[in-house]
Amino acid sequence: MNRLSFSRTQILILVSVWLTFLISFVMRLSWASLMPIVNEALSFTPQMGTAYLSAFYMGYAIMVLPGGILADRIGYRYTILVSLLSMALITALMSTIDNYT
């Protein structure tokens, strides 16, 4: 019987890709449950919170097609790397927000 064997590099790539998608998934789905806390912390009205959340999801939806084109042009490895780094940068920048304006 043949056994599957994977190199350390293959396992590292698999774990990295899995973690990237997990982080992306959690970031997308956590906003709805976090919005009451975010609204209070940033003194958002319900309309401001809705606009903030809408902008997040619209940006996500708009970037799906360019992300696919980018993956075709530069390859999936670099696309995942760029996506993960930009997601980390944007998340870090979002932590500096102290009010709506």
Short mmCIF file of N, CA and C in Angstrom, two decimals:
data_model
loop_
_atom_site.label_atom_id
_atom_site.label_comp_id
_atom_site.label_asym_id
_atom_site.label_seq_id
_atom_site.Cartn_x
_atom_site.Cartn_y
_atom_site.Cartn_z
N MET A 1 0.84 -1.17 0.00
CA MET A 1 0.00 0.00 0.00
C MET A 1 0.89 1.25 0.00
N ASN A 2 0.53 2.21 -0.81
CA ASN A 2 1.29 3.45 -0.90
C ASN A 2 0.90 4.41 0.21
N ARG A 3 1.90 4.99 0.83
CA ARG A 3 1.66 6.00 1.86
C ARG A 3 1.95 7.37 1.27
N LEU A 4 1.11 8.31 1.61
CA LEU A 4 1.37 9.68 1.21
C LEU A 4 2.45 10.26 2.11
N SER A 5 3.37 10.95 1.50
CA SER A 5 4.38 11.63 2.31
C SER A 5 4.50 13.06 1.81
N PHE A 6 4.62 13.95 2.76
CA PHE A 6 4.70 15.36 2.44
C PHE A 6 5.98 15.93 3.02
N SER A 7 6.58 16.84 2.27
CA SER A 7 7.79 17.48 2.76
C SER A 7 7.41 18.56 3.78
N ARG A 8 8.39 19.02 4.52
CA ARG A 8 8.14 20.08 5.50
C ARG A 8 7.67 21.35 4.80
N THR A 9 8.21 21.62 3.62
CA THR A 9 7.82 22.81 2.87
C THR A 9 6.35 22.73 2.47
N GLN A 10 5.91 21.57 2.00
CA GLN A 10 4.52 21.40 1.61
C GLN A 10 3.59 21.58 2.81
N ILE A 11 3.98 21.04 3.94
CA ILE A 11 3.16 21.18 5.14
C ILE A 11 3.12 22.64 5.59
N LEU A 12 4.26 23.32 5.52
CA LEU A 12 4.31 24.74 5.89
C LEU A 12 3.42 25.58 4.98
N ILE A 13 3.46 25.31 3.69
CA ILE A 13 2.61 26.04 2.74
C ILE A 13 1.14 25.77 3.03
N LEU A 14 0.78 24.53 3.27
CA LEU A 14 -0.60 24.18 3.57
C LEU A 14 -1.08 24.88 4.83
N VAL A 15 -0.28 24.85 5.87
CA VAL A 15 -0.66 25.51 7.12
C VAL A 15 -0.76 27.02 6.92
N SER A 16 0.16 27.61 6.17
CA SER A 16 0.13 29.05 5.92
C SER A 16 -1.13 29.46 5.15
N VAL A 17 -1.45 28.72 4.12
CA VAL A 17 -2.65 29.02 3.33
C VAL A 17 -3.90 28.83 4.18
N TRP A 18 -3.94 27.76 4.96
CA TRP A 18 -5.10 27.50 5.81
C TRP A 18 -5.28 28.62 6.83
N LEU A 19 -4.20 29.07 7.46
CA LEU A 19 -4.29 30.16 8.43
C LEU A 19 -4.71 31.47 7.77
N THR A 20 -4.22 31.71 6.56
CA THR A 20 -4.61 32.92 5.83
C THR A 20 -6.11 32.94 5.58
N PHE A 21 -6.65 31.83 5.10
CA PHE A 21 -8.08 31.77 4.85
C PHE A 21 -8.88 31.82 6.14
N LEU A 22 -8.37 31.22 7.22
CA LEU A 22 -9.05 31.27 8.51
C LEU A 22 -9.13 32.71 9.02
N ILE A 23 -8.02 33.43 8.94
CA ILE A 23 -8.00 34.83 9.38
C ILE A 23 -8.97 35.66 8.55
N SER A 24 -8.97 35.47 7.25
CA SER A 24 -9.88 36.19 6.37
C SER A 24 -11.33 35.87 6.71
N PHE A 25 -11.62 34.61 6.94
CA PHE A 25 -12.98 34.17 7.27
C PHE A 25 -13.44 34.79 8.59
N VAL A 26 -12.59 34.73 9.60
CA VAL A 26 -12.94 35.29 10.91
C VAL A 26 -13.14 36.80 10.81
N MET A 27 -12.28 37.48 10.05
CA MET A 27 -12.42 38.93 9.90
C MET A 27 -13.74 39.30 9.22
N ARG A 28 -14.14 38.52 8.24
CA ARG A 28 -15.39 38.83 7.54
C ARG A 28 -16.60 38.58 8.42
N LEU A 29 -16.58 37.49 9.18
CA LEU A 29 -17.77 37.12 9.94
C LEU A 29 -17.85 37.73 11.32
N SER A 30 -16.77 38.27 11.84
CA SER A 30 -16.80 38.80 13.20
C SER A 30 -17.41 40.19 13.29
N TRP A 31 -17.45 40.93 12.18
CA TRP A 31 -17.92 42.31 12.24
C TRP A 31 -19.36 42.43 12.70
N ALA A 32 -20.23 41.56 12.26
CA ALA A 32 -21.64 41.68 12.63
C ALA A 32 -21.82 41.57 14.14
N SER A 33 -21.14 40.65 14.77
CA SER A 33 -21.28 40.50 16.22
C SER A 33 -20.50 41.56 17.00
N LEU A 34 -19.48 42.15 16.39
CA LEU A 34 -18.68 43.17 17.07
C LEU A 34 -19.23 44.59 16.90
N MET A 35 -20.15 44.80 15.99
CA MET A 35 -20.61 46.16 15.70
C MET A 35 -21.20 46.89 16.91
N PRO A 36 -21.95 46.26 17.81
CA PRO A 36 -22.41 47.01 18.99
C PRO A 36 -21.24 47.55 19.82
N ILE A 37 -20.19 46.77 19.96
CA ILE A 37 -19.01 47.20 20.72
C ILE A 37 -18.28 48.31 19.96
N VAL A 38 -18.13 48.14 18.65
CA VAL A 38 -17.46 49.15 17.82
C VAL A 38 -18.25 50.45 17.82
N ASN A 39 -19.57 50.35 17.69
CA ASN A 39 -20.41 51.56 17.70
C ASN A 39 -20.22 52.34 19.00
N GLU A 40 -20.19 51.63 20.12
CA GLU A 40 -20.02 52.31 21.40
C GLU A 40 -18.61 52.88 21.55
N ALA A 41 -17.60 52.11 21.16
CA ALA A 41 -16.21 52.56 21.32
C ALA A 41 -15.89 53.77 20.46
N LEU A 42 -16.47 53.82 19.26
CA LEU A 42 -16.17 54.92 18.33
C LEU A 42 -17.27 55.98 18.30
N SER A 43 -18.24 55.85 19.20
CA SER A 43 -19.36 56.79 19.27
C SER A 43 -20.11 56.88 17.94
N PHE A 44 -20.31 55.74 17.31
CA PHE A 44 -21.06 55.67 16.06
C PHE A 44 -22.55 55.66 16.36
N THR A 45 -23.33 56.32 15.51
CA THR A 45 -24.77 56.12 15.52
C THR A 45 -25.02 54.80 14.77
N PRO A 46 -26.21 54.24 14.88
CA PRO A 46 -26.48 53.01 14.12
C PRO A 46 -26.27 53.19 12.61
N GLN A 47 -26.59 54.37 12.08
CA GLN A 47 -26.39 54.63 10.65
C GLN A 47 -24.91 54.66 10.29
N MET A 48 -24.09 55.24 11.15
CA MET A 48 -22.65 55.26 10.91
C MET A 48 -22.07 53.85 10.93
N GLY A 49 -22.51 53.05 11.89
CA GLY A 49 -22.04 51.67 11.97
C GLY A 49 -22.43 50.87 10.74
N THR A 50 -23.65 51.11 10.26
CA THR A 50 -24.11 50.42 9.06
C THR A 50 -23.29 50.85 7.84
N ALA A 51 -23.00 52.14 7.74
CA ALA A 51 -22.18 52.64 6.62
C ALA A 51 -20.77 52.05 6.68
N TYR A 52 -20.22 51.97 7.87
CA TYR A 52 -18.88 51.40 8.07
C TYR A 52 -18.85 49.94 7.63
N LEU A 53 -19.84 49.19 8.09
CA LEU A 53 -19.91 47.77 7.74
C LEU A 53 -20.17 47.58 6.25
N SER A 54 -21.02 48.42 5.66
CA SER A 54 -21.29 48.34 4.22
C SER A 54 -20.03 48.63 3.41
N ALA A 55 -19.27 49.62 3.83
CA ALA A 55 -18.02 49.95 3.12
C ALA A 55 -17.04 48.78 3.19
N PHE A 56 -16.97 48.12 4.33
CA PHE A 56 -16.07 46.97 4.48
C PHE A 56 -16.46 45.87 3.50
N TYR A 57 -17.74 45.50 3.49
CA TYR A 57 -18.18 44.40 2.63
C TYR A 57 -18.17 44.78 1.15
N MET A 58 -18.45 46.04 0.83
CA MET A 58 -18.38 46.46 -0.57
C MET A 58 -16.94 46.42 -1.07
N GLY A 59 -16.02 46.86 -0.24
CA GLY A 59 -14.60 46.78 -0.61
C GLY A 59 -14.16 45.35 -0.82
N TYR A 60 -14.65 44.47 0.03
CA TYR A 60 -14.32 43.05 -0.10
C TYR A 60 -14.87 42.50 -1.41
N ALA A 61 -16.13 42.80 -1.70
CA ALA A 61 -16.76 42.29 -2.92
C ALA A 61 -16.12 42.87 -4.18
N ILE A 62 -15.79 44.15 -4.14
CA ILE A 62 -15.19 44.80 -5.31
C ILE A 62 -13.82 44.21 -5.63
N MET A 63 -13.08 43.78 -4.62
CA MET A 63 -11.71 43.31 -4.84
C MET A 63 -11.62 41.83 -5.24
N VAL A 64 -12.73 41.11 -5.29
CA VAL A 64 -12.69 39.70 -5.67
C VAL A 64 -12.17 39.53 -7.10
N LEU A 65 -12.73 40.25 -8.04
CA LEU A 65 -12.31 40.13 -9.44
C LEU A 65 -10.86 40.59 -9.65
N PRO A 66 -10.47 41.78 -9.17
CA PRO A 66 -9.06 42.16 -9.33
C PRO A 66 -8.10 41.19 -8.64
N GLY A 67 -8.53 40.60 -7.53
CA GLY A 67 -7.69 39.61 -6.86
C GLY A 67 -7.48 38.38 -7.72
N GLY A 68 -8.52 37.94 -8.41
CA GLY A 68 -8.39 36.80 -9.32
C GLY A 68 -7.49 37.12 -10.50
N ILE A 69 -7.63 38.31 -11.03
CA ILE A 69 -6.76 38.74 -12.14
C ILE A 69 -5.32 38.81 -11.68
N LEU A 70 -5.11 39.35 -10.48
CA LEU A 70 -3.76 39.44 -9.91
C LEU A 70 -3.16 38.04 -9.72
N ALA A 71 -3.96 37.10 -9.26
CA ALA A 71 -3.48 35.73 -9.08
C ALA A 71 -3.08 35.11 -10.41
N ASP A 72 -3.84 35.39 -11.46
CA ASP A 72 -3.49 34.88 -12.79
C ASP A 72 -2.20 35.50 -13.31
N ARG A 73 -1.99 36.77 -13.01
CA ARG A 73 -0.81 37.48 -13.54
C ARG A 73 0.47 37.17 -12.78
N ILE A 74 0.42 37.25 -11.44
CA ILE A 74 1.67 37.11 -10.68
C ILE A 74 1.76 35.79 -9.93
N GLY A 75 0.72 34.98 -9.97
CA GLY A 75 0.75 33.68 -9.30
C GLY A 75 0.06 33.72 -7.95
N TYR A 76 -0.41 32.56 -7.54
CA TYR A 76 -1.19 32.49 -6.31
C TYR A 76 -0.35 32.73 -5.07
N ARG A 77 0.92 32.33 -5.08
CA ARG A 77 1.76 32.51 -3.89
C ARG A 77 1.94 33.98 -3.55
N TYR A 78 2.29 34.77 -4.55
CA TYR A 78 2.49 36.19 -4.31
C TYR A 78 1.17 36.88 -4.00
N THR A 79 0.09 36.42 -4.61
CA THR A 79 -1.21 37.01 -4.34
C THR A 79 -1.61 36.77 -2.89
N ILE A 80 -1.40 35.56 -2.40
CA ILE A 80 -1.71 35.26 -1.00
C ILE A 80 -0.84 36.09 -0.07
N LEU A 81 0.44 36.21 -0.41
CA LEU A 81 1.35 37.01 0.41
C LEU A 81 0.92 38.47 0.45
N VAL A 82 0.63 39.04 -0.72
CA VAL A 82 0.19 40.44 -0.79
C VAL A 82 -1.14 40.61 -0.05
N SER A 83 -2.05 39.68 -0.20
CA SER A 83 -3.34 39.76 0.48
C SER A 83 -3.17 39.73 1.99
N LEU A 84 -2.35 38.82 2.48
CA LEU A 84 -2.15 38.69 3.92
C LEU A 84 -1.47 39.93 4.49
N LEU A 85 -0.45 40.43 3.80
CA LEU A 85 0.24 41.62 4.29
C LEU A 85 -0.66 42.86 4.26
N SER A 86 -1.44 43.01 3.18
CA SER A 86 -2.34 44.16 3.11
C SER A 86 -3.45 44.06 4.15
N MET A 87 -3.94 42.85 4.40
CA MET A 87 -4.96 42.65 5.42
C MET A 87 -4.40 43.02 6.80
N ALA A 88 -3.16 42.62 7.07
CA ALA A 88 -2.53 42.96 8.35
C ALA A 88 -2.33 44.46 8.48
N LEU A 89 -1.90 45.11 7.41
CA LEU A 89 -1.68 46.56 7.44
C LEU A 89 -2.99 47.31 7.66
N ILE A 90 -4.02 46.93 6.93
CA ILE A 90 -5.31 47.60 7.06
C ILE A 90 -5.90 47.38 8.45
N THR A 91 -5.76 46.17 8.98
CA THR A 91 -6.24 45.89 10.33
C THR A 91 -5.50 46.74 11.35
N ALA A 92 -4.19 46.87 11.19
CA ALA A 92 -3.40 47.70 12.10
C ALA A 92 -3.82 49.17 11.99
N LEU A 93 -4.06 49.64 10.77
CA LEU A 93 -4.49 51.02 10.59
C LEU A 93 -5.89 51.26 11.17
N MET A 94 -6.75 50.26 11.07
CA MET A 94 -8.10 50.41 11.62
C MET A 94 -8.07 50.55 13.14
N SER A 95 -7.04 50.01 13.78
CA SER A 95 -6.96 50.13 15.24
C SER A 95 -6.63 51.55 15.67
N THR A 96 -6.20 52.40 14.75
CA THR A 96 -5.88 53.79 15.10
C THR A 96 -7.08 54.72 14.99
N ILE A 97 -8.20 54.21 14.52
CA ILE A 97 -9.41 55.03 14.38
C ILE A 97 -9.93 55.38 15.77
N ASP A 98 -10.19 56.66 16.01
CA ASP A 98 -10.74 57.04 17.31
C ASP A 98 -12.11 57.70 17.21
N ASN A 99 -12.54 58.05 16.00
CA ASN A 99 -13.90 58.56 15.82
C ASN A 99 -14.30 58.42 14.35
N TYR A 100 -15.53 58.78 14.06
CA TYR A 100 -16.07 58.60 12.71
C TYR A 100 -15.52 59.60 11.72
N THR A 101 -15.24 60.79 12.16
CA THR A 101 -14.77 61.83 11.25
C THR A 101 -13.27 61.89 11.33
#
